């Protein structure tokens, strides 16, 4: 717990507006992906079809869409950012795995790797100074 507080202090001292814009863009991107999946369930089912042989396909459909939508909103506002990103990590690792188990889509693989890298960055960095987390912490 002490390490997280130290990371937050460092991140708040070294905050940049461009990083806040990147966090907001990540949240909007994840939300839009969630909306895309919910409006076209068949597309999502086709994407996860290589993993469906393992089982739990319907669980994945019902986990991915809300996790992207709710997590995207939380990340964009900077509210519970680390928890929202932790919920995204299994989805992103699965997105990378799907490319190696099924037909390789280099665009999807690059997008999943880039999103994973940005998520891992914000998992360590936190939500920054221009976020709801910082606002609620300072209003105490």
JSON list of C-alpha atoms in Angstrom, two decimals, residues 3-124:
[
{"chain": "A", "resi": 3, "resn": "UNK", "atom": "CA", "xyz": [4.26, 1.79, -2.79]},
{"chain": "A", "resi": 4, "resn": "UNK", "atom": "CA", "xyz": [0.96, 2.87, -4.33]},
{"chain": "A", "resi": 5, "resn": "UNK", "atom": "CA", "xyz": [0.96, 6.08, -2.26]},
{"chain": "A", "resi": 6, "resn": "UNK", "atom": "CA", "xyz": [4.53, 6.81, -3.34]},
{"chain": "A", "resi": 7, "resn": "UNK", "atom": "CA", "xyz": [3.60, 6.18, -6.99]},
{"chain": "A", "resi": 8, "resn": "UNK", "atom": "CA", "xyz": [0.62, 8.52, -6.65]},
{"chain": "A", "resi": 9, "resn": "UNK", "atom": "CA", "xyz": [2.78, 11.27, -5.13]},
{"chain": "A", "resi": 10, "resn": "UNK", "atom": "CA", "xyz": [5.34, 10.90, -7.92]},
{"chain": "A", "resi": 11, "resn": "UNK", "atom": "CA", "xyz": [2.64, 10.86, -10.62]},
{"chain": "A", "resi": 12, "resn": "UNK", "atom": "CA", "xyz": [0.92, 13.95, -9.20]},
{"chain": "A", "resi": 13, "resn": "UNK", "atom": "CA", "xyz": [4.23, 15.82, -9.07]},
{"chain": "A", "resi": 14, "resn": "UNK", "atom": "CA", "xyz": [5.03, 14.85, -12.68]},
{"chain": "A", "resi": 15, "resn": "UNK", "atom": "CA", "xyz": [1.64, 15.21, -14.29]},
{"chain": "A", "resi": 16, "resn": "UNK", "atom": "CA", "xyz": [1.24, 16.45, -17.83]},
{"chain": "A", "resi": 17, "resn": "UNK", "atom": "CA", "xyz": [-1.88, 17.50, -19.67]},
{"chain": "A", "resi": 18, "resn": "UNK", "atom": "CA", "xyz": [-0.98, 15.31, -22.67]},
{"chain": "A", "resi": 19, "resn": "UNK", "atom": "CA", "xyz": [-0.99, 12.23, -20.42]},
{"chain": "A", "resi": 20, "resn": "UNK", "atom": "CA", "xyz": [-4.45, 13.19, -19.21]},
{"chain": "A", "resi": 21, "resn": "UNK", "atom": "CA", "xyz": [-5.57, 13.49, -22.83]},
{"chain": "A", "resi": 22, "resn": "UNK", "atom": "CA", "xyz": [-4.07, 10.06, -23.52]},
{"chain": "A", "resi": 23, "resn": "UNK", "atom": "CA", "xyz": [-5.98, 8.60, -20.55]},
{"chain": "A", "resi": 24, "resn": "UNK", "atom": "CA", "xyz": [-9.21, 10.19, -21.77]},
{"chain": "A", "resi": 25, "resn": "UNK", "atom": "CA", "xyz": [-8.59, 8.91, -25.32]},
{"chain": "A", "resi": 26, "resn": "UNK", "atom": "CA", "xyz": [-7.99, 5.40, -23.94]},
{"chain": "A", "resi": 27, "resn": "UNK", "atom": "CA", "xyz": [-11.25, 5.55, -22.03]},
{"chain": "A", "resi": 28, "resn": "UNK", "atom": "CA", "xyz": [-13.20, 6.82, -25.03]},
{"chain": "A", "resi": 29, "resn": "UNK", "atom": "CA", "xyz": [-11.60, 4.16, -27.25]},
{"chain": "A", "resi": 30, "resn": "UNK", "atom": "CA", "xyz": [-12.56, 1.36, -24.84]},
{"chain": "A", "resi": 31, "resn": "UNK", "atom": "CA", "xyz": [-16.10, 2.73, -24.50]},
{"chain": "A", "resi": 32, "resn": "UNK", "atom": "CA", "xyz": [-16.53, 2.92, -28.28]},
{"chain": "A", "resi": 33, "resn": "UNK", "atom": "CA", "xyz": [-15.20, -0.65, -28.61]},
{"chain": "A", "resi": 34, "resn": "UNK", "atom": "CA", "xyz": [-17.76, -1.76, -26.02]},
{"chain": "A", "resi": 35, "resn": "UNK", "atom": "CA", "xyz": [-20.56, -0.03, -27.93]},
{"chain": "A", "resi": 36, "resn": "UNK", "atom": "CA", "xyz": [-19.32, -1.61, -31.16]},
{"chain": "A", "resi": 37, "resn": "UNK", "atom": "CA", "xyz": [-19.39, -5.04, -29.54]},
{"chain": "A", "resi": 38, "resn": "UNK", "atom": "CA", "xyz": [-22.85, -4.57, -28.03]},
{"chain": "A", "resi": 39, "resn": "UNK", "atom": "CA", "xyz": [-24.35, -3.37, -31.31]},
{"chain": "A", "resi": 40, "resn": "UNK", "atom": "CA", "xyz": [-22.74, -6.20, -33.27]},
{"chain": "A", "resi": 41, "resn": "UNK", "atom": "CA", "xyz": [-22.64, -9.26, -31.01]},
{"chain": "A", "resi": 42, "resn": "UNK", "atom": "CA", "xyz": [-21.97, -11.55, -33.98]},
{"chain": "A", "resi": 43, "resn": "UNK", "atom": "CA", "xyz": [-18.68, -9.71, -34.65]},
{"chain": "A", "resi": 44, "resn": "UNK", "atom": "CA", "xyz": [-17.60, -10.28, -31.05]},
{"chain": "A", "resi": 45, "resn": "UNK", "atom": "CA", "xyz": [-18.58, -13.95, -31.20]},
{"chain": "A", "resi": 46, "resn": "UNK", "atom": "CA", "xyz": [-16.50, -14.35, -34.37]},
{"chain": "A", "resi": 47, "resn": "UNK", "atom": "CA", "xyz": [-13.54, -12.63, -32.71]},
{"chain": "A", "resi": 48, "resn": "UNK", "atom": "CA", "xyz": [-13.53, -14.92, -29.69]},
{"chain": "A", "resi": 49, "resn": "UNK", "atom": "CA", "xyz": [-14.35, -18.09, -31.64]},
{"chain": "A", "resi": 50, "resn": "UNK", "atom": "CA", "xyz": [-10.76, -19.48, -31.37]},
{"chain": "A", "resi": 51, "resn": "UNK", "atom": "CA", "xyz": [-11.00, -19.30, -27.57]},
{"chain": "A", "resi": 52, "resn": "UNK", "atom": "CA", "xyz": [-14.56, -20.64, -27.54]},
{"chain": "A", "resi": 53, "resn": "UNK", "atom": "CA", "xyz": [-13.20, -24.17, -27.94]},
{"chain": "A", "resi": 54, "resn": "UNK", "atom": "CA", "xyz": [-11.83, -23.87, -24.41]},
{"chain": "A", "resi": 55, "resn": "UNK", "atom": "CA", "xyz": [-15.27, -22.97, -23.12]},
{"chain": "A", "resi": 56, "resn": "UNK", "atom": "CA", "xyz": [-16.99, -20.01, -21.55]},
{"chain": "A", "resi": 57, "resn": "UNK", "atom": "CA", "xyz": [-17.81, -18.24, -24.79]},
{"chain": "A", "resi": 58, "resn": "UNK", "atom": "CA", "xyz": [-21.08, -16.77, -23.55]},
{"chain": "A", "resi": 59, "resn": "UNK", "atom": "CA", "xyz": [-19.39, -15.65, -20.32]},
{"chain": "A", "resi": 60, "resn": "UNK", "atom": "CA", "xyz": [-16.76, -13.84, -22.39]},
{"chain": "A", "resi": 61, "resn": "UNK", "atom": "CA", "xyz": [-19.41, -12.09, -24.46]},
{"chain": "A", "resi": 62, "resn": "UNK", "atom": "CA", "xyz": [-21.13, -10.89, -21.29]},
{"chain": "A", "resi": 63, "resn": "UNK", "atom": "CA", "xyz": [-17.84, -9.83, -19.65]},
{"chain": "A", "resi": 64, "resn": "UNK", "atom": "CA", "xyz": [-16.07, -8.05, -22.50]},
{"chain": "A", "resi": 65, "resn": "UNK", "atom": "CA", "xyz": [-18.80, -5.63, -23.50]},
{"chain": "A", "resi": 66, "resn": "UNK", "atom": "CA", "xyz": [-19.71, -4.21, -20.05]},
{"chain": "A", "resi": 67, "resn": "UNK", "atom": "CA", "xyz": [-16.07, -4.20, -18.95]},
{"chain": "A", "resi": 68, "resn": "UNK", "atom": "CA", "xyz": [-15.12, -2.08, -21.97]},
{"chain": "A", "resi": 69, "resn": "UNK", "atom": "CA", "xyz": [-18.08, 0.28, -21.60]},
{"chain": "A", "resi": 70, "resn": "UNK", "atom": "CA", "xyz": [-17.95, 0.80, -17.83]},
{"chain": "A", "resi": 71, "resn": "UNK", "atom": "CA", "xyz": [-14.16, 0.65, -17.69]},
{"chain": "A", "resi": 72, "resn": "UNK", "atom": "CA", "xyz": [-13.88, 3.14, -20.54]},
{"chain": "A", "resi": 73, "resn": "UNK", "atom": "CA", "xyz": [-16.10, 5.64, -18.74]},
{"chain": "A", "resi": 74, "resn": "UNK", "atom": "CA", "xyz": [-14.16, 5.20, -15.47]},
{"chain": "A", "resi": 75, "resn": "UNK", "atom": "CA", "xyz": [-10.80, 5.58, -17.21]},
{"chain": "A", "resi": 76, "resn": "UNK", "atom": "CA", "xyz": [-11.92, 8.65, -19.16]},
{"chain": "A", "resi": 77, "resn": "UNK", "atom": "CA", "xyz": [-13.05, 10.41, -15.97]},
{"chain": "A", "resi": 78, "resn": "UNK", "atom": "CA", "xyz": [-10.08, 9.14, -14.00]},
{"chain": "A", "resi": 79, "resn": "UNK", "atom": "CA", "xyz": [-12.25, 7.40, -11.42]},
{"chain": "A", "resi": 80, "resn": "UNK", "atom": "CA", "xyz": [-10.92, 4.10, -10.04]},
{"chain": "A", "resi": 81, "resn": "UNK", "atom": "CA", "xyz": [-8.52, 4.08, -12.97]},
{"chain": "A", "resi": 82, "resn": "UNK", "atom": "CA", "xyz": [-6.26, 1.28, -11.77]},
{"chain": "A", "resi": 83, "resn": "UNK", "atom": "CA", "xyz": [-9.21, -1.00, -10.96]},
{"chain": "A", "resi": 84, "resn": "UNK", "atom": "CA", "xyz": [-10.80, -0.31, -14.34]},
{"chain": "A", "resi": 85, "resn": "UNK", "atom": "CA", "xyz": [-7.52, -1.12, -16.08]},
{"chain": "A", "resi": 86, "resn": "UNK", "atom": "CA", "xyz": [-7.13, -4.35, -14.10]},
{"chain": "A", "resi": 87, "resn": "UNK", "atom": "CA", "xyz": [-10.55, -5.37, -15.46]},
{"chain": "A", "resi": 88, "resn": "UNK", "atom": "CA", "xyz": [-9.28, -4.65, -19.01]},
{"chain": "A", "resi": 89, "resn": "UNK", "atom": "CA", "xyz": [-6.07, -6.69, -18.76]},
{"chain": "A", "resi": 90, "resn": "UNK", "atom": "CA", "xyz": [-7.62, -10.19, -19.20]},
{"chain": "A", "resi": 91, "resn": "UNK", "atom": "CA", "xyz": [-9.54, -8.92, -22.22]},
{"chain": "A", "resi": 92, "resn": "UNK", "atom": "CA", "xyz": [-6.41, -7.46, -23.81]},
{"chain": "A", "resi": 93, "resn": "UNK", "atom": "CA", "xyz": [-4.33, -10.58, -23.13]},
{"chain": "A", "resi": 94, "resn": "UNK", "atom": "CA", "xyz": [-7.18, -12.59, -24.66]},
{"chain": "A", "resi": 95, "resn": "UNK", "atom": "CA", "xyz": [-7.24, -10.29, -27.70]},
{"chain": "A", "resi": 96, "resn": "UNK", "atom": "CA", "xyz": [-3.55, -10.96, -28.23]},
{"chain": "A", "resi": 97, "resn": "UNK", "atom": "CA", "xyz": [-4.01, -14.70, -27.67]},
{"chain": "A", "resi": 98, "resn": "UNK", "atom": "CA", "xyz": [-6.88, -14.89, -30.18]},
{"chain": "A", "resi": 99, "resn": "UNK", "atom": "CA", "xyz": [-4.54, -13.65, -32.91]},
{"chain": "A", "resi": 100, "resn": "UNK", "atom": "CA", "xyz": [-2.15, -16.52, -32.28]},
{"chain": "A", "resi": 101, "resn": "UNK", "atom": "CA", "xyz": [-4.81, -19.23, -31.87]},
{"chain": "A", "resi": 102, "resn": "UNK", "atom": "CA", "xyz": [-6.95, -18.30, -34.85]},
{"chain": "A", "resi": 103, "resn": "UNK", "atom": "CA", "xyz": [-6.38, -16.42, -38.04]},
{"chain": "A", "resi": 104, "resn": "UNK", "atom": "CA", "xyz": [-3.76, -13.69, -37.61]},
{"chain": "A", "resi": 105, "resn": "UNK", "atom": "CA", "xyz": [-5.11, -10.17, -38.03]},
{"chain": "A", "resi": 106, "resn": "UNK", "atom": "CA", "xyz": [-2.08, -7.91, -37.79]},
{"chain": "A", "resi": 107, "resn": "UNK", "atom": "CA", "xyz": [-4.19, -4.75, -37.40]},
{"chain": "A", "resi": 108, "resn": "UNK", "atom": "CA", "xyz": [-6.10, -6.23, -34.46]},
{"chain": "A", "resi": 109, "resn": "UNK", "atom": "CA", "xyz": [-2.87, -7.56, -32.93]},
{"chain": "A", "resi": 110, "resn": "UNK", "atom": "CA", "xyz": [-1.17, -4.15, -33.17]},
{"chain": "A", "resi": 111, "resn": "UNK", "atom": "CA", "xyz": [-4.24, -2.42, -31.71]},
{"chain": "A", "resi": 112, "resn": "UNK", "atom": "CA", "xyz": [-4.39, -4.90, -28.81]},
{"chain": "A", "resi": 113, "resn": "UNK", "atom": "CA", "xyz": [-0.66, -4.54, -28.12]},
{"chain": "A", "resi": 114, "resn": "UNK", "atom": "CA", "xyz": [-0.81, -0.74, -28.21]},
{"chain": "A", "resi": 115, "resn": "UNK", "atom": "CA", "xyz": [-3.85, -0.68, -25.93]},
{"chain": "A", "resi": 116, "resn": "UNK", "atom": "CA", "xyz": [-2.18, -3.12, -23.55]},
{"chain": "A", "resi": 117, "resn": "UNK", "atom": "CA", "xyz": [0.95, -0.96, -23.43]},
{"chain": "A", "resi": 118, "resn": "UNK", "atom": "CA", "xyz": [-1.06, 2.19, -22.65]},
{"chain": "A", "resi": 119, "resn": "UNK", "atom": "CA", "xyz": [-3.09, 0.33, -20.02]},
{"chain": "A", "resi": 120, "resn": "UNK", "atom": "CA", "xyz": [0.06, -0.99, -18.35]},
{"chain": "A", "resi": 121, "resn": "UNK", "atom": "CA", "xyz": [1.47, 2.54, -18.32]},
{"chain": "A", "resi": 122, "resn": "UNK", "atom": "CA", "xyz": [-1.62, 3.93, -16.58]},
{"chain": "A", "resi": 123, "resn": "UNK", "atom": "CA", "xyz": [-1.70, 0.95, -14.22]},
{"chain": "A", "resi": 124, "resn": "UNK", "atom": "CA", "xyz": [1.65, 2.16, -12.90]}
]
